[in-house]
XYZ file of C-alpha atoms in Angstrom:
210
model
C -101.240 -58.876 -56.172
C -101.180 -62.611 -56.332
C -97.829 -64.170 -55.494
C -96.150 -66.170 -58.238
C -93.689 -68.986 -57.857
C -90.148 -68.040 -58.893
C -87.270 -70.161 -60.077
C -84.373 -69.764 -57.598
C -81.333 -68.031 -59.064
C -79.154 -69.083 -56.134
C -78.039 -67.585 -52.886
C -77.071 -64.349 -54.608
C -80.680 -63.810 -55.638
C -81.891 -64.468 -52.087
C -79.469 -61.881 -50.812
C -80.578 -59.451 -53.492
C -84.246 -59.876 -52.573
C -83.436 -59.225 -48.916
C -81.376 -56.142 -49.728
C -84.143 -54.857 -51.987
C -86.768 -54.761 -49.241
C -85.741 -51.232 -48.323
C -86.733 -49.913 -51.761
C -89.418 -47.247 -51.648
C -92.481 -47.755 -53.800
C -93.082 -44.022 -53.805
C -94.102 -42.888 -57.271
C -92.628 -39.474 -56.498
C -89.208 -41.016 -55.795
C -89.428 -43.184 -58.899
C -90.347 -40.236 -61.086
C -87.774 -37.783 -59.762
C -84.793 -40.098 -60.070
C -85.723 -41.459 -63.489
C -86.637 -38.095 -64.999
C -83.358 -36.628 -63.788
C -81.442 -39.543 -65.297
C -83.322 -39.267 -68.571
C -82.453 -35.584 -68.829
C -78.792 -36.338 -68.191
C -78.627 -39.137 -70.746
C -80.371 -37.073 -73.420
C -78.156 -34.002 -72.962
C -74.779 -35.576 -72.144
C -72.105 -35.071 -74.813
C -74.332 -32.541 -76.590
C -74.166 -33.003 -80.344
C -73.202 -36.698 -80.219
C -76.440 -37.717 -78.478
C -78.598 -35.242 -80.419
C -77.368 -36.590 -83.758
C -78.290 -40.144 -82.778
C -81.776 -39.260 -81.572
C -84.444 -40.465 -83.987
C -87.622 -38.400 -84.533
C -90.866 -39.807 -83.134
C -93.064 -41.750 -85.512
C -96.551 -40.241 -85.649
C -98.621 -40.658 -83.521
C -95.826 -41.691 -81.117
C -94.721 -39.447 -78.280
C -91.223 -40.886 -77.738
C -87.844 -40.381 -79.336
C -85.544 -43.332 -79.903
C -81.931 -44.151 -80.697
C -80.411 -46.491 -83.246
C -79.259 -49.097 -80.692
C -82.565 -49.268 -78.807
C -85.165 -51.837 -79.818
C -88.836 -52.237 -79.010
C -91.750 -54.372 -80.122
C -95.452 -53.753 -79.667
C -97.786 -56.746 -79.888
C -101.404 -55.609 -80.265
C -104.419 -56.015 -82.522
C -103.326 -53.133 -84.721
C -106.185 -50.730 -83.950
C -103.975 -48.195 -82.154
C -106.042 -48.443 -78.970
C -104.687 -49.887 -75.726
C -106.483 -53.055 -74.702
C -106.012 -56.117 -72.506
C -103.354 -58.395 -73.971
C -101.246 -55.632 -75.511
C -97.552 -56.178 -74.815
C -94.525 -53.909 -75.161
C -90.873 -55.025 -75.129
C -88.084 -52.442 -74.854
C -84.360 -53.316 -74.836
C -81.207 -51.285 -74.380
C -77.679 -51.625 -73.057
C -76.944 -49.975 -69.707
C -73.498 -48.582 -70.328
C -70.639 -47.484 -68.131
C -71.234 -43.877 -69.145
C -74.945 -43.988 -68.308
C -74.258 -45.436 -64.865
C -71.966 -42.513 -64.076
C -74.479 -40.005 -65.436
C -77.299 -41.578 -63.447
C -75.214 -41.411 -60.258
C -74.620 -37.682 -60.821
C -78.202 -36.919 -61.844
C -79.898 -38.852 -59.049
C -77.291 -38.347 -56.318
C -77.049 -42.119 -55.812
C -73.251 -42.395 -55.652
C -73.197 -45.750 -53.858
C -69.703 -47.136 -54.487
C -71.207 -50.545 -55.291
C -72.052 -49.064 -58.699
C -68.970 -46.895 -59.232
C -65.860 -48.300 -57.529
C -64.414 -51.627 -58.740
C -62.151 -52.187 -55.735
C -64.962 -51.453 -53.295
C -67.509 -53.580 -55.177
C -65.173 -56.585 -55.295
C -65.409 -56.786 -51.504
C -69.227 -56.936 -51.473
C -71.500 -59.978 -51.755
C -71.720 -59.366 -55.529
C -67.987 -59.419 -56.174
C -68.207 -56.744 -58.860
C -69.967 -53.501 -59.726
C -73.639 -53.694 -60.659
C -76.136 -51.277 -62.210
C -78.370 -49.134 -59.986
C -81.673 -50.933 -59.479
C -83.663 -47.785 -60.222
C -81.779 -47.288 -63.487
C -82.682 -50.838 -64.518
C -86.314 -50.282 -63.589
C -86.315 -47.167 -65.758
C -86.666 -49.434 -68.783
C -90.191 -50.187 -67.570
C -91.011 -46.491 -67.904
C -89.422 -46.504 -71.373
C -91.592 -49.437 -72.438
C -94.799 -47.925 -71.059
C -94.101 -44.656 -72.861
C -94.326 -46.560 -76.136
C -97.948 -47.570 -75.655
C -100.366 -45.651 -77.896
C -101.257 -42.281 -76.403
C -99.617 -40.360 -73.561
C -98.870 -42.685 -70.629
C -98.899 -41.254 -67.095
C -97.696 -43.308 -64.116
C -100.156 -43.684 -61.233
C -98.363 -46.406 -59.269
C -95.553 -48.938 -59.577
C -94.717 -51.915 -57.340
C -91.346 -53.595 -57.839
C -89.431 -56.574 -56.527
C -85.715 -56.840 -57.292
C -84.745 -60.453 -57.954
C -81.191 -60.231 -59.275
C -78.345 -57.865 -60.198
C -77.537 -56.478 -63.635
C -73.932 -56.162 -64.785
C -72.367 -53.038 -66.250
C -72.803 -52.869 -70.060
C -75.459 -55.616 -70.012
C -78.456 -55.354 -72.337
C -81.754 -55.767 -70.511
C -85.353 -55.972 -71.708
C -88.494 -54.565 -70.106
C -91.713 -56.434 -70.875
C -95.034 -54.787 -69.995
C -98.412 -56.395 -70.624
C -101.867 -54.889 -70.146
C -103.822 -57.269 -67.908
C -106.848 -55.189 -66.878
C -108.841 -52.222 -68.155
C -109.809 -50.275 -65.031
C -111.936 -47.732 -66.880
C -111.548 -43.966 -67.353
C -108.323 -44.467 -69.281
C -106.623 -46.417 -66.478
C -104.924 -49.787 -67.002
C -103.134 -52.354 -64.868
C -100.005 -53.954 -66.337
C -97.473 -56.557 -65.355
C -93.949 -55.130 -65.521
C -90.923 -57.407 -65.871
C -87.262 -56.774 -66.679
C -85.106 -59.621 -68.000
C -81.328 -59.843 -68.322
C -79.419 -61.104 -71.365
C -79.979 -64.722 -70.276
C -83.748 -64.263 -70.055
C -83.730 -64.368 -66.250
C -86.208 -62.065 -64.504
C -84.293 -59.445 -62.524
C -87.260 -57.182 -61.711
C -90.891 -58.180 -61.306
C -93.792 -55.880 -60.586
C -97.071 -54.292 -61.504
C -98.042 -50.803 -62.617
C -101.201 -48.774 -62.972
C -101.153 -46.069 -65.626
C -103.449 -43.437 -67.043
C -103.393 -43.071 -70.824
C -104.518 -39.806 -72.384
C -104.763 -38.923 -76.047
C -101.428 -37.602 -77.325
C -101.382 -33.862 -78.115
C -101.782 -32.976 -81.774
C -98.570 -32.108 -83.593
């Protein structure tokens, strides 16, 4: 993937990039942690979450909630093509961070313990990087058809604060044939700064009939 110039976000960003080098690009790891978190967030608090879940809009395959937003910029033919872009935004709440820690097993005190986090380079608690990157999966799922991850490369460029609203932006940049597509995958914070940058390859099948 061609390297792109990036606007420095300061020494904190440099430190974040260095600390993010240990992240595994394993699709299996990405899937297992995010699917576990999704199950926890959908089932936590039982009736409260179920009552807020919105039914999928045909021919969509995803559910939504009233405080989530997404936009799909395409040519309107319902077929994925180069240039299509999806934006998905949601707030990453205190409750979801705790649920993700339990579901994934990532109980790093940087994300959970205020007193501990204040002594780190960040000076406060931050959201799990994998939880933030999960918004990319949420955006991709809203492409027409049934999206299946084949690979995902990520670079973490900055932290996300607890209760911050972030936006995943995915754009189709290449049709690889046989239903496979290459996309750029970016997550921005509330100030429009890029906190995650990457690239994904997905396979898109026809959605099952209702």
